[in-house]
Each structure stands twice: as C-alpha cells, then as structure tokens.
mmCIF file of N, CA and C in Angstrom:
data_model
loop_
_atom_site.group_PDB
_atom_site.id
_atom_site.type_symbol
_atom_site.label_atom_id
_atom_site.label_comp_id
_atom_site.label_asym_id
_atom_site.label_seq_id
_atom_site.Cartn_x
_atom_site.Cartn_y
_atom_site.Cartn_z
ATOM 1 N N MET A 1 10.038 -36.898 -17.968
ATOM 2 C CA MET A 1 9.179 -35.996 -18.703
ATOM 3 C C MET A 1 7.916 -36.760 -19.090
ATOM 4 N N THR A 2 6.784 -36.072 -19.019
ATOM 5 C CA THR A 2 5.517 -36.699 -19.377
ATOM 6 C C THR A 2 5.265 -36.539 -20.878
ATOM 7 N N LEU A 3 4.194 -37.131 -21.350
ATOM 8 C CA LEU A 3 3.849 -37.032 -22.769
ATOM 9 C C LEU A 3 3.576 -35.593 -23.195
ATOM 10 N N ARG A 4 3.130 -34.771 -22.286
ATOM 11 C CA ARG A 4 2.813 -33.378 -22.612
ATOM 12 C C ARG A 4 4.024 -32.459 -22.424
ATOM 13 N N GLY A 5 5.142 -33.005 -22.109
ATOM 14 C CA GLY A 5 6.358 -32.208 -21.982
ATOM 15 C C GLY A 5 6.594 -31.635 -20.603
ATOM 16 N N ALA A 6 5.747 -31.935 -19.639
ATOM 17 C CA ALA A 6 5.934 -31.433 -18.280
ATOM 18 C C ALA A 6 7.019 -32.245 -17.577
ATOM 19 N N VAL A 7 7.770 -31.575 -16.757
ATOM 20 C CA VAL A 7 8.818 -32.234 -16.003
ATOM 21 C C VAL A 7 8.288 -32.537 -14.612
ATOM 22 N N ARG A 8 8.441 -33.759 -14.180
ATOM 23 C CA ARG A 8 7.994 -34.131 -12.837
ATOM 24 C C ARG A 8 9.069 -33.742 -11.834
ATOM 25 N N LEU A 9 8.622 -33.135 -10.750
ATOM 26 C CA LEU A 9 9.543 -32.714 -9.700
ATOM 27 C C LEU A 9 9.751 -33.834 -8.706
ATOM 28 N N THR A 10 10.942 -33.859 -8.138
ATOM 29 C CA THR A 10 11.195 -34.805 -7.064
ATOM 30 C C THR A 10 10.461 -34.317 -5.825
ATOM 31 N N GLU A 11 10.350 -35.165 -4.829
ATOM 32 C CA GLU A 11 9.691 -34.773 -3.583
ATOM 33 C C GLU A 11 10.410 -33.582 -2.953
ATOM 34 N N GLU A 12 11.728 -33.580 -3.012
ATOM 35 C CA GLU A 12 12.523 -32.479 -2.466
ATOM 36 C C GLU A 12 12.236 -31.170 -3.223
ATOM 37 N N GLU A 13 12.141 -31.267 -4.542
ATOM 38 C CA GLU A 13 11.836 -30.087 -5.359
ATOM 39 C C GLU A 13 10.424 -29.576 -5.084
ATOM 40 N N GLU A 14 9.482 -30.507 -4.885
ATOM 41 C CA GLU A 14 8.102 -30.129 -4.554
ATOM 42 C C GLU A 14 8.062 -29.389 -3.225
ATOM 43 N N LEU A 15 8.784 -29.900 -2.231
ATOM 44 C CA LEU A 15 8.814 -29.252 -0.914
ATOM 45 C C LEU A 15 9.440 -27.864 -0.991
ATOM 46 N N ALA A 16 10.501 -27.744 -1.783
ATOM 47 C CA ALA A 16 11.151 -26.441 -1.945
ATOM 48 C C ALA A 16 10.213 -25.464 -2.639
ATOM 49 N N ARG A 17 9.505 -25.939 -3.647
ATOM 50 C CA ARG A 17 8.547 -25.076 -4.360
ATOM 51 C C ARG A 17 7.413 -24.658 -3.426
ATOM 52 N N ASP A 18 6.902 -25.592 -2.643
ATOM 53 C CA ASP A 18 5.838 -25.270 -1.687
ATOM 54 C C ASP A 18 6.314 -24.225 -0.676
ATOM 55 N N ALA A 19 7.556 -24.349 -0.219
ATOM 56 C CA ALA A 19 8.109 -23.384 0.732
ATOM 57 C C ALA A 19 8.235 -22.003 0.087
ATOM 58 N N ASP A 20 8.660 -21.967 -1.165
ATOM 59 C CA ASP A 20 8.758 -20.685 -1.886
ATOM 60 C C ASP A 20 7.388 -20.036 -2.046
ATOM 61 N N GLU A 21 6.394 -20.839 -2.409
ATOM 62 C CA GLU A 21 5.039 -20.309 -2.581
ATOM 63 C C GLU A 21 4.481 -19.796 -1.258
ATOM 64 N N GLN A 22 4.763 -20.499 -0.171
ATOM 65 C CA GLN A 22 4.287 -20.069 1.145
ATOM 66 C C GLN A 22 4.975 -18.774 1.565
ATOM 67 N N ALA A 23 6.268 -18.669 1.293
ATOM 68 C CA ALA A 23 7.005 -17.441 1.625
ATOM 69 C C ALA A 23 6.439 -16.257 0.844
ATOM 70 N N TRP A 24 6.110 -16.469 -0.423
ATOM 71 C CA TRP A 24 5.517 -15.400 -1.241
ATOM 72 C C TRP A 24 4.158 -14.994 -0.663
ATOM 73 N N ALA A 25 3.321 -15.964 -0.321
ATOM 74 C CA ALA A 25 2.000 -15.674 0.242
ATOM 75 C C ALA A 25 2.125 -14.957 1.586
ATOM 76 N N ASP A 26 3.078 -15.375 2.397
ATOM 77 C CA ASP A 26 3.274 -14.754 3.709
ATOM 78 C C ASP A 26 3.695 -13.293 3.584
ATOM 79 N N GLY A 27 4.316 -12.932 2.490
ATOM 80 C CA GLY A 27 4.779 -11.563 2.299
ATOM 81 C C GLY A 27 3.767 -10.647 1.645
ATOM 82 N N ALA A 28 2.558 -11.146 1.374
ATOM 83 C CA ALA A 28 1.545 -10.350 0.673
ATOM 84 C C ALA A 28 1.195 -9.077 1.431
ATOM 85 N N ASN A 29 0.997 -9.170 2.735
ATOM 86 C CA ASN A 29 0.655 -7.983 3.521
ATOM 87 C C ASN A 29 1.798 -6.987 3.534
ATOM 88 N N ASP A 30 3.019 -7.468 3.595
ATOM 89 C CA ASP A 30 4.172 -6.565 3.583
ATOM 90 C C ASP A 30 4.257 -5.816 2.252
ATOM 91 N N ARG A 31 3.996 -6.516 1.144
ATOM 92 C CA ARG A 31 4.021 -5.864 -0.162
ATOM 93 C C ARG A 31 2.889 -4.853 -0.292
ATOM 94 N N ALA A 32 1.702 -5.216 0.192
ATOM 95 C CA ALA A 32 0.563 -4.291 0.145
ATOM 96 C C ALA A 32 0.830 -3.070 1.017
ATOM 97 N N ALA A 33 1.417 -3.279 2.195
ATOM 98 C CA ALA A 33 1.725 -2.160 3.094
ATOM 99 C C ALA A 33 2.733 -1.213 2.449
ATOM 100 N N ALA A 34 3.749 -1.765 1.811
ATOM 101 C CA ALA A 34 4.758 -0.922 1.159
ATOM 102 C C ALA A 34 4.135 -0.113 0.022
ATOM 103 N N ALA A 35 3.291 -0.744 -0.772
ATOM 104 C CA ALA A 35 2.638 -0.038 -1.880
ATOM 105 C C ALA A 35 1.709 1.054 -1.348
ATOM 106 N N ASN A 36 0.973 0.743 -0.282
ATOM 107 C CA ASN A 36 0.064 1.739 0.296
ATOM 108 C C ASN A 36 0.817 2.894 0.938
ATOM 109 N N ARG A 37 1.958 2.617 1.549
ATOM 110 C CA ARG A 37 2.774 3.705 2.102
ATOM 111 C C ARG A 37 3.269 4.620 0.986
ATOM 112 N N ASP A 38 3.684 4.023 -0.115
ATOM 113 C CA ASP A 38 4.123 4.831 -1.265
ATOM 114 C C ASP A 38 2.991 5.721 -1.765
ATOM 115 N N THR A 39 1.792 5.146 -1.883
ATOM 116 C CA THR A 39 0.634 5.924 -2.327
ATOM 117 C C THR A 39 0.325 7.026 -1.331
ATOM 118 N N ARG A 40 0.296 6.692 -0.054
ATOM 119 C CA ARG A 40 0.018 7.676 0.989
ATOM 120 C C ARG A 40 1.035 8.810 0.955
ATOM 121 N N ASN A 41 2.301 8.459 0.842
ATOM 122 C CA ASN A 41 3.352 9.479 0.808
ATOM 123 C C ASN A 41 3.201 10.391 -0.402
ATOM 124 N N GLN A 42 2.810 9.829 -1.536
ATOM 125 C CA GLN A 42 2.607 10.648 -2.731
ATOM 126 C C GLN A 42 1.412 11.580 -2.550
ATOM 127 N N LEU A 43 0.336 11.077 -1.966
ATOM 128 C CA LEU A 43 -0.837 11.915 -1.717
ATOM 129 C C LEU A 43 -0.501 13.061 -0.762
ATOM 130 N N LEU A 44 0.300 12.777 0.245
ATOM 131 C CA LEU A 44 0.727 13.842 1.157
ATOM 132 C C LEU A 44 1.592 14.866 0.432
ATOM 133 N N SER A 45 2.512 14.384 -0.359
ATOM 134 C CA SER A 45 3.388 15.278 -1.109
ATOM 135 C C SER A 45 2.586 16.151 -2.076
ATOM 136 N N ASP A 46 1.611 15.532 -2.741
ATOM 137 C CA ASP A 46 0.790 16.263 -3.706
ATOM 138 C C ASP A 46 -0.070 17.338 -3.051
ATOM 139 N N SER A 47 -0.326 17.202 -1.757
ATOM 140 C CA SER A 47 -1.189 18.172 -1.075
ATOM 141 C C SER A 47 -0.423 19.092 -0.122
ATOM 142 N N ASP A 48 0.894 19.041 -0.154
ATOM 143 C CA ASP A 48 1.690 19.932 0.709
ATOM 144 C C ASP A 48 1.321 21.397 0.508
ATOM 145 N N TRP A 49 1.104 21.785 -0.719
ATOM 146 C CA TRP A 49 0.844 23.189 -1.036
ATOM 147 C C TRP A 49 -0.357 23.747 -0.296
ATOM 148 N N THR A 50 -1.297 22.868 0.081
ATOM 149 C CA THR A 50 -2.524 23.347 0.725
ATOM 150 C C THR A 50 -2.278 23.925 2.113
ATOM 151 N N GLN A 51 -1.139 23.609 2.710
ATOM 152 C CA GLN A 51 -0.876 24.040 4.073
ATOM 153 C C GLN A 51 0.147 25.170 4.163
ATOM 154 N N PHE A 52 0.648 25.624 3.040
ATOM 155 C CA PHE A 52 1.600 26.738 3.048
ATOM 156 C C PHE A 52 0.895 28.030 3.463
ATOM 157 N N ASN A 53 1.643 28.913 4.081
ATOM 158 C CA ASN A 53 1.083 30.198 4.510
ATOM 159 C C ASN A 53 0.536 31.008 3.350
ATOM 160 N N ASP A 54 1.158 30.898 2.185
ATOM 161 C CA ASP A 54 0.704 31.679 1.031
ATOM 162 C C ASP A 54 -0.284 30.906 0.143
ATOM 163 N N SER A 55 -0.867 29.838 0.681
ATOM 164 C CA SER A 55 -1.854 29.066 -0.066
ATOM 165 C C SER A 55 -3.076 29.934 -0.350
ATOM 166 N N PRO A 56 -3.651 29.816 -1.550
ATOM 167 C CA PRO A 56 -4.818 30.628 -1.892
ATOM 168 C C PRO A 56 -6.122 30.120 -1.264
ATOM 169 N N LEU A 57 -6.056 29.060 -0.475
ATOM 170 C CA LEU A 57 -7.270 28.464 0.087
ATOM 171 C C LEU A 57 -7.811 29.281 1.258
ATOM 172 N N THR A 58 -9.137 29.264 1.400
ATOM 173 C CA THR A 58 -9.766 29.927 2.539
ATOM 174 C C THR A 58 -9.612 29.055 3.788
ATOM 175 N N GLY A 59 -9.921 29.605 4.940
ATOM 176 C CA GLY A 59 -9.736 28.899 6.206
ATOM 177 C C GLY A 59 -10.429 27.557 6.286
ATOM 178 N N ASP A 60 -11.723 27.496 5.903
ATOM 179 C CA ASP A 60 -12.470 26.244 5.984
ATOM 180 C C ASP A 60 -11.926 25.193 5.025
ATOM 181 N N VAL A 61 -11.584 25.619 3.848
ATOM 182 C CA VAL A 61 -11.045 24.682 2.853
ATOM 183 C C VAL A 61 -9.678 24.184 3.304
ATOM 184 N N LYS A 62 -8.882 25.095 3.834
ATOM 185 C CA LYS A 62 -7.554 24.716 4.325
ATOM 186 C C LYS A 62 -7.680 23.713 5.483
ATOM 187 N N THR A 63 -8.677 23.918 6.338
ATOM 188 C CA THR A 63 -8.926 22.989 7.442
ATOM 189 C C THR A 63 -9.350 21.619 6.912
ATOM 190 N N SER A 64 -10.172 21.592 5.874
ATOM 191 C CA SER A 64 -10.581 20.320 5.258
ATOM 192 C C SER A 64 -9.368 19.557 4.733
ATOM 193 N N TRP A 65 -8.449 20.294 4.105
ATOM 194 C CA TRP A 65 -7.221 19.657 3.607
ATOM 195 C C TRP A 65 -6.356 19.163 4.765
ATOM 196 N N ALA A 66 -6.300 19.915 5.836
ATOM 197 C CA ALA A 66 -5.511 19.493 7.000
ATOM 198 C C ALA A 66 -6.084 18.207 7.593
ATOM 199 N N THR A 67 -7.407 18.121 7.646
ATOM 200 C CA THR A 67 -8.064 16.910 8.155
ATOM 201 C C THR A 67 -7.778 15.723 7.236
ATOM 202 N N TYR A 68 -7.868 15.931 5.940
ATOM 203 C CA TYR A 68 -7.551 14.899 4.943
ATOM 204 C C TYR A 68 -6.127 14.396 5.128
ATOM 205 N N ARG A 69 -5.195 15.328 5.286
ATOM 206 C CA ARG A 69 -3.791 14.960 5.434
ATOM 207 C C ARG A 69 -3.558 14.196 6.740
ATOM 208 N N GLN A 70 -4.249 14.562 7.802
ATOM 209 C CA GLN A 70 -4.111 13.832 9.064
ATOM 210 C C GLN A 70 -4.669 12.421 8.934
ATOM 211 N N THR A 71 -5.772 12.293 8.208
ATOM 212 C CA THR A 71 -6.336 10.962 7.950
ATOM 213 C C THR A 71 -5.333 10.099 7.196
ATOM 214 N N LEU A 72 -4.647 10.677 6.232
ATOM 215 C CA LEU A 72 -3.612 9.932 5.502
ATOM 216 C C LEU A 72 -2.488 9.499 6.444
ATOM 217 N N ARG A 73 -2.072 10.387 7.331
ATOM 218 C CA ARG A 73 -0.997 10.040 8.260
ATOM 219 C C ARG A 73 -1.409 8.917 9.213
ATOM 220 N N ASP A 74 -2.684 8.921 9.603
ATOM 221 C CA ASP A 74 -3.177 7.943 10.578
ATOM 222 C C ASP A 74 -3.582 6.611 9.951
ATOM 223 N N ILE A 75 -3.612 6.534 8.637
ATOM 224 C CA ILE A 75 -4.161 5.358 7.960
ATOM 225 C C ILE A 75 -3.390 4.077 8.277
ATOM 226 N N THR A 76 -2.104 4.196 8.584
ATOM 227 C CA THR A 76 -1.307 2.997 8.878
ATOM 228 C C THR A 76 -1.618 2.404 10.245
ATOM 229 N N SER A 77 -2.327 3.139 11.084
ATOM 230 C CA SER A 77 -2.648 2.621 12.416
ATOM 231 C C SER A 77 -4.082 2.106 12.509
ATOM 232 N N THR A 78 -4.780 1.999 11.373
ATOM 233 C CA THR A 78 -6.140 1.477 11.383
ATOM 234 C C THR A 78 -6.121 -0.042 11.525
ATOM 235 N N ASP A 79 -7.224 -0.587 11.988
ATOM 236 C CA ASP A 79 -7.319 -2.044 12.181
ATOM 237 C C ASP A 79 -7.235 -2.811 10.867
ATOM 238 N N ASP A 80 -7.640 -2.189 9.769
ATOM 239 C CA ASP A 80 -7.659 -2.872 8.471
ATOM 240 C C ASP A 80 -6.343 -2.774 7.707
ATOM 241 N N TRP A 81 -5.365 -2.049 8.232
ATOM 242 C CA TRP A 81 -4.103 -1.864 7.515
ATOM 243 C C TRP A 81 -3.488 -3.205 7.183
ATOM 244 N N PRO A 82 -3.039 -3.445 5.985
ATOM 245 C CA PRO A 82 -2.882 -2.568 4.836
ATOM 246 C C PRO A 82 -4.053 -2.611 3.857
ATOM 247 N N ASN A 83 -5.150 -3.254 4.233
ATOM 248 C CA ASN A 83 -6.299 -3.376 3.330
ATOM 249 C C ASN A 83 -7.251 -2.207 3.573
ATOM 250 N N VAL A 84 -6.871 -1.042 3.086
ATOM 251 C CA VAL A 84 -7.620 0.181 3.356
ATOM 252 C C VAL A 84 -8.022 0.870 2.058
ATOM 253 N N SER A 85 -8.965 1.769 2.193
ATOM 254 C CA SER A 85 -9.337 2.671 1.096
ATOM 255 C C SER A 85 -8.848 4.053 1.486
ATOM 256 N N PHE A 86 -8.295 4.760 0.529
ATOM 257 C CA PHE A 86 -7.801 6.091 0.814
ATOM 258 C C PHE A 86 -8.956 7.088 0.806
ATOM 259 N N PRO A 87 -8.870 8.118 1.653
ATOM 260 C CA PRO A 87 -9.940 9.118 1.688
ATOM 261 C C PRO A 87 -9.980 9.933 0.397
ATOM 262 N N ALA A 88 -11.157 10.454 0.114
ATOM 263 C CA ALA A 88 -11.315 11.316 -1.059
ATOM 264 C C ALA A 88 -10.718 12.688 -0.751
ATOM 265 N N THR A 89 -10.165 13.304 -1.757
ATOM 266 C CA THR A 89 -9.616 14.645 -1.556
ATOM 267 C C THR A 89 -10.764 15.637 -1.344
ATOM 268 N N PRO A 90 -10.507 16.660 -0.534
ATOM 269 C CA PRO A 90 -11.564 17.657 -0.282
ATOM 270 C C PRO A 90 -11.933 18.418 -1.553
#
C-alpha cells in the first residue's frame, strides 16, 4: 500500500485489468447497437397507428409516415451503424 492508501497491483493483476478494459472497449459498438435497436423498435411501435386502415391521416401524411418507418427499418444497414442519428418524425 502506498502513502495515499492505493494498492499496487501485481504485473498479473495489471494484465488482467488491461484485458478487462480492452474487452469493455471492444464491446462499445455492440452496446451502442443494442441501445439503438431498442430505440428504433420503440419508435416503430409508437408509430404503428399511422399505418392502420382506420388511421385518421390523409394519404400524403400516411405516406410520409410510411417513409419514416422504412427509414427506421433500414437504419441498421447504413455505413455509420451504430453511430447514427434517427430521422425526425413527419
């Protein structure tokens, strides 16, 4: 233990800690992708009503919502995935 109360790690402990930190960093894209899929799925769910036959929306507005929803579905295949911005709602 040092004067400031810090515990010094052995070389083996340092290597294990470095491996843990690298594993966490390597999983950043996977965590971002999972969070973005959750957001995308919620946005799709929230806009389901726009495509129902009894929706009060007019044809052009309904088409705008359909385009928005297709953009959400396609967002996972963009080159920037998972670092994307979600489209604005119509």
